[in-house]
PDB file of C-alpha atoms in Angstrom:
ATOM      1  CA  MET A   1     101.091  83.481  95.452  1.00 39.00           C
ATOM      2  CA  GLN A   2      98.175  84.024  93.066  1.00 44.00           C
ATOM      3  CA  LYS A   3      98.375  87.800  93.710  1.00 46.00           C
ATOM      4  CA  LEU A   4     102.085  87.781  92.846  1.00 39.00           C
ATOM      5  CA  ILE A   5     101.447  85.885  89.619  1.00 40.00           C
ATOM      6  CA  ALA A   6      98.570  88.222  88.766  1.00 40.00           C
ATOM      7  CA  SER A   7     100.780  91.276  89.404  1.00 42.00           C
ATOM      8  CA  VAL A   8     103.566  89.956  87.167  1.00 41.00           C
ATOM      9  CA  LEU A   9     101.104  89.077  84.421  1.00 39.00           C
ATOM     10  CA  PHE A  10      99.510  92.533  84.700  1.00 45.00           C
ATOM     11  CA  VAL A  11     102.885  94.199  84.167  1.00 48.00           C
ATOM     12  CA  PHE A  12     103.677  92.066  81.114  1.00 45.00           C
ATOM     13  CA  VAL A  13     100.244  92.513  79.545  1.00 44.00           C
ATOM     14  CA  CYS A  14     100.155  96.287  80.067  1.00 49.00           C
ATOM     15  CA  VAL A  15     103.775  97.164  79.530  1.00 50.00           C
ATOM     16  CA  GLY A  16     104.969  94.496  77.130  1.00 49.00           C
ATOM     17  CA  PRO A  17     103.576  96.057  73.937  1.00 51.00           C
ATOM     18  CA  VAL A  18     104.980  99.536  74.649  1.00 49.00           C
ATOM     19  CA  PHE A  19     108.529  98.277  75.188  1.00 50.00           C
ATOM     20  CA  GLY A  20     108.727  97.657  71.453  1.00 62.00           C
ATOM     21  CA  GLN A  21     108.953 101.422  70.953  1.00 69.00           C
ATOM     22  CA  ALA A  22     111.975 103.597  71.653  1.00 75.00           C
ATOM     23  CA  PRO A  23     111.921 105.532  74.923  1.00 80.00           C
ATOM     24  CA  SER A  24     110.835 109.145  74.731  1.00 77.00           C
ATOM     25  CA  LYS A  25     113.482 111.854  74.824  1.00 74.00           C
ATOM     26  CA  ASP A  26     110.968 114.274  76.385  1.00 82.00           C
ATOM     27  CA  PRO A  27     112.893 115.891  79.263  1.00 90.00           C
ATOM     28  CA  THR A  28     109.656 117.301  80.730  1.00 94.00           C
ATOM     29  CA  ALA A  29     108.228 113.827  81.380  1.00 95.00           C
ATOM     30  CA  VAL A  30     111.539 112.518  82.738  1.00 96.00           C
ATOM     31  CA  ASN A  31     111.963 115.499  85.087  1.00 97.00           C
ATOM     32  CA  THR A  32     108.329 115.269  86.223  1.00 97.00           C
ATOM     33  CA  ILE A  33     108.819 111.629  87.165  1.00 98.00           C
ATOM     34  CA  LYS A  34     112.127 112.308  88.930  1.00 97.00           C
ATOM     35  CA  GLN A  35     110.425 115.028  90.976  1.00 98.00           C
ATOM     36  CA  LEU A  36     107.546 112.662  91.739  1.00 98.00           C
ATOM     37  CA  GLU A  37     110.018 110.133  93.130  1.00 98.00           C
ATOM     38  CA  GLN A  38     111.525 112.827  95.382  1.00 98.00           C
ATOM     39  CA  ASP A  39     107.985 113.856  96.410  1.00 98.00           C
ATOM     40  CA  ILE A  40     107.276 110.284  97.551  1.00 98.00           C
ATOM     41  CA  GLY A  41     110.146 110.374 100.037  1.00 97.00           C
ATOM     42  CA  ASN A  42     109.288 113.884 101.200  1.00 98.00           C
ATOM     43  CA  ALA A  43     105.656 112.856 101.783  1.00 98.00           C
ATOM     44  CA  MET A  44     106.729 109.771 103.721  1.00 97.00           C
ATOM     45  CA  VAL A  45     109.026 111.801 105.989  1.00 98.00           C
ATOM     46  CA  ALA A  46     106.254 114.378 106.552  1.00 98.00           C
ATOM     47  CA  VAL A  47     103.608 111.629 106.925  1.00 97.00           C
ATOM     48  CA  ASP A  48     101.599 113.475 104.268  1.00 98.00           C
ATOM     49  CA  ILE A  49      98.944 110.829 103.634  1.00 98.00           C
ATOM     50  CA  ASP A  50      97.022 113.044 101.202  1.00 98.00           C
ATOM     51  CA  LYS A  51     100.122 113.472  99.019  1.00 98.00           C
ATOM     52  CA  LEU A  52     100.895 109.741  99.085  1.00 98.00           C
ATOM     53  CA  ASN A  53      97.261 109.025  98.200  1.00 98.00           C
ATOM     54  CA  GLN A  54      97.637 111.264  95.114  1.00 98.00           C
ATOM     55  CA  ILE A  55     100.932 109.689  93.993  1.00 98.00           C
ATOM     56  CA  TYR A  56     100.045 106.001  94.298  1.00 98.00           C
ATOM     57  CA  ALA A  57      97.325 104.567  92.045  1.00 98.00           C
ATOM     58  CA  ASP A  58      94.399 102.933  93.824  1.00 98.00           C
ATOM     59  CA  ASP A  59      95.478  99.594  92.335  1.00 98.00           C
ATOM     60  CA  TRP A  60      99.138 100.012  93.408  1.00 98.00           C
ATOM     61  CA  ALA A  61     100.863  96.992  94.893  1.00 98.00           C
ATOM     62  CA  THR A  62     104.318  95.732  95.681  1.00 97.00           C
ATOM     63  CA  ILE A  63     106.007  92.753  97.242  1.00 93.00           C
ATOM     64  CA  GLY A  64     107.611  93.880 100.515  1.00 86.00           C
ATOM     65  CA  LEU A  65     111.026  92.819 101.743  1.00 78.00           C
ATOM     66  CA  SER A  66     109.238  90.133 103.792  1.00 82.00           C
ATOM     67  CA  GLY A  67     107.824  88.636 100.576  1.00 88.00           C
ATOM     68  CA  LYS A  68     104.235  89.662 101.373  1.00 92.00           C
ATOM     69  CA  MET A  69     101.962  91.664  99.065  1.00 96.00           C
ATOM     70  CA  ILE A  70     101.462  95.284 100.122  1.00 96.00           C
ATOM     71  CA  THR A  71      98.575  97.347  98.708  1.00 98.00           C
ATOM     72  CA  LYS A  72      98.065 101.093  98.698  1.00 98.00           C
ATOM     73  CA  GLU A  73      95.668 100.764 101.634  1.00 98.00           C
ATOM     74  CA  GLY A  74      98.297  98.860 103.629  1.00 96.00           C
ATOM     75  CA  LEU A  75     101.026 101.363 102.787  1.00 96.00           C
ATOM     76  CA  LEU A  76      98.917 104.337 103.856  1.00 97.00           C
ATOM     77  CA  ASP A  77      97.784 102.554 107.037  1.00 96.00           C
ATOM     78  CA  ASP A  78     101.399 101.810 107.966  1.00 94.00           C
ATOM     79  CA  PHE A  79     102.297 105.501 107.746  1.00 95.00           C
ATOM     80  CA  LYS A  80      99.096 106.700 109.473  1.00 96.00           C
ATOM     81  CA  SER A  81      99.703 104.382 112.428  1.00 96.00           C
ATOM     82  CA  SER A  82     103.453 105.197 112.587  1.00 94.00           C
ATOM     83  CA  ARG A  83     104.150 101.492 112.086  1.00 93.00           C
ATOM     84  CA  ASP A  84     106.457 102.646 109.283  1.00 93.00           C
ATOM     85  CA  LYS A  85     108.425 105.851 109.864  1.00 96.00           C
ATOM     86  CA  LEU A  86     110.863 107.211 107.308  1.00 97.00           C
ATOM     87  CA  GLU A  87     113.036 109.680 109.203  1.00 97.00           C
ATOM     88  CA  ARG A  88     115.281 110.754 106.333  1.00 98.00           C
ATOM     89  CA  PHE A  89     116.379 109.608 102.898  1.00 97.00           C
ATOM     90  CA  GLU A  90     118.725 110.438 100.058  1.00 98.00           C
ATOM     91  CA  ILE A  91     117.981 109.264  96.546  1.00 97.00           C
ATOM     92  CA  GLY A  92     121.043 108.185  94.590  1.00 97.00           C
ATOM     93  CA  PRO A  93     121.389 108.003  90.830  1.00 96.00           C
ATOM     94  CA  MET A  94     118.061 107.527  89.066  1.00 97.00           C
ATOM     95  CA  ASP A  95     117.183 106.465  85.537  1.00 97.00           C
ATOM     96  CA  VAL A  96     113.796 107.106  83.953  1.00 97.00           C
ATOM     97  CA  GLN A  97     112.556 105.649  80.681  1.00 97.00           C
ATOM     98  CA  VAL A  98     109.250 106.850  79.235  1.00 97.00           C
ATOM     99  CA  PHE A  99     107.283 104.764  76.734  1.00 96.00           C
ATOM    100  CA  GLY A 100     104.186 106.774  75.838  1.00 94.00           C
ATOM    101  CA  ASN A 101     101.856 106.688  78.849  1.00 95.00           C
ATOM    102  CA  VAL A 102     104.027 104.180  80.737  1.00 97.00           C
ATOM    103  CA  ALA A 103     107.341 104.829  82.447  1.00 97.00           C
ATOM    104  CA  VAL A 104     109.887 102.974  84.489  1.00 97.00           C
ATOM    105  CA  ALA A 105     111.987 104.729  87.127  1.00 98.00           C
ATOM    106  CA  GLN A 106     114.804 102.955  88.917  1.00 98.00           C
ATOM    107  CA  GLY A 107     117.490 104.034  91.303  1.00 98.00           C
ATOM    108  CA  SER A 108     118.954 103.715  94.754  1.00 98.00           C
ATOM    109  CA  VAL A 109     118.135 105.290  98.092  1.00 98.00           C
ATOM    110  CA  THR A 110     119.759 105.491 101.500  1.00 98.00           C
ATOM    111  CA  GLU A 111     117.192 105.570 104.298  1.00 97.00           C
ATOM    112  CA  LYS A 112     116.931 106.043 108.034  1.00 98.00           C
ATOM    113  CA  ARG A 113     113.730 104.087 108.755  1.00 97.00           C
ATOM    114  CA  ILE A 114     111.970 102.554 111.750  1.00 95.00           C
ATOM    115  CA  ARG A 115     109.483  99.765 111.052  1.00 93.00           C
ATOM    116  CA  ASP A 116     107.556  98.035 113.837  1.00 92.00           C
ATOM    117  CA  GLY A 117     109.919  99.670 116.336  1.00 94.00           C
ATOM    118  CA  LYS A 118     113.019  98.232 114.678  1.00 95.00           C
ATOM    119  CA  ASP A 119     115.718 100.100 112.779  1.00 96.00           C
ATOM    120  CA  THR A 120     115.489  98.919 109.163  1.00 94.00           C
ATOM    121  CA  SER A 121     117.774 101.616 107.790  1.00 96.00           C
ATOM    122  CA  GLY A 122     120.076 100.908 104.916  1.00 96.00           C
ATOM    123  CA  GLU A 123     120.730 101.276 101.225  1.00 97.00           C
ATOM    124  CA  PHE A 124     118.158  99.973  98.785  1.00 96.00           C
ATOM    125  CA  VAL A 125     117.629  99.726  95.048  1.00 97.00           C
ATOM    126  CA  TRP A 126     114.120 100.264  93.730  1.00 97.00           C
ATOM    127  CA  MET A 127     112.024 100.343  90.597  1.00 98.00           C
ATOM    128  CA  ASP A 128     108.643 101.973  90.019  1.00 98.00           C
ATOM    129  CA  LEU A 129     106.265 101.369  87.132  1.00 98.00           C
ATOM    130  CA  LEU A 130     104.229 104.492  86.415  1.00 98.00           C
ATOM    131  CA  GLU A 131     101.268 105.116  84.177  1.00 98.00           C
ATOM    132  CA  LYS A 132      99.896 108.436  83.002  1.00 97.00           C
ATOM    133  CA  ARG A 133      96.197 108.439  83.849  1.00 97.00           C
ATOM    134  CA  ALA A 134      93.965 111.426  83.164  1.00 97.00           C
ATOM    135  CA  GLY A 135      97.070 113.511  82.453  1.00 96.00           C
ATOM    136  CA  LYS A 136      98.835 112.635  85.727  1.00 97.00           C
ATOM    137  CA  TRP A 137     101.694 110.210  86.425  1.00 98.00           C
ATOM    138  CA  LEU A 138     100.819 107.597  89.079  1.00 98.00           C
ATOM    139  CA  VAL A 139     102.923 104.813  90.568  1.00 98.00           C
ATOM    140  CA  VAL A 140     101.155 101.520  89.765  1.00 98.00           C
ATOM    141  CA  ARG A 141     103.764  98.929  90.820  1.00 98.00           C
ATOM    142  CA  SER A 142     106.989  98.998  92.809  1.00 97.00           C
ATOM    143  CA  ALA A 143     109.861  96.697  93.618  1.00 95.00           C
ATOM    144  CA  GLY A 144     112.847  97.093  95.909  1.00 94.00           C
ATOM    145  CA  ALA A 145     115.693  95.231  97.509  1.00 93.00           C
ATOM    146  CA  ARG A 146     118.257  95.891 100.209  1.00 94.00           C
ATOM    147  CA  VAL A 147     121.848  96.350  99.020  1.00 94.00           C
ATOM    148  CA  LYS A 148     124.123  94.044 100.985  1.00 87.00           C
TER     149      LYS A 148
END
């Protein structure tokens, strides 16, 4: 629970001040982030651990559908071990807002996925918080939910 509270506080402390500014109209940044989101799915299908390692920040975390905290290390381990296998995906409509060196991407995805030997396929909505670090966009936090 403390990790969840710390994650939420981190987002508000880091992102709160930049939301006072209007989102950027820079199509290059928006298109770069949209491509990055597509690259995440492609890397998961291909089990390209090196690519995933480059996309997710070392301090990345999310709360999984089970309610447990997942770190970058856990995510990569799940794909390496085939505990989590994304077989195919299709990203639906996506919206990206860029606020300086911080961006929020949100959208929907339809997935064919096997997790722990069980079919967990379905339609999901998601949101990623990205930060531009050393000139490169990285995913620093994520959230998602199954569409019922």
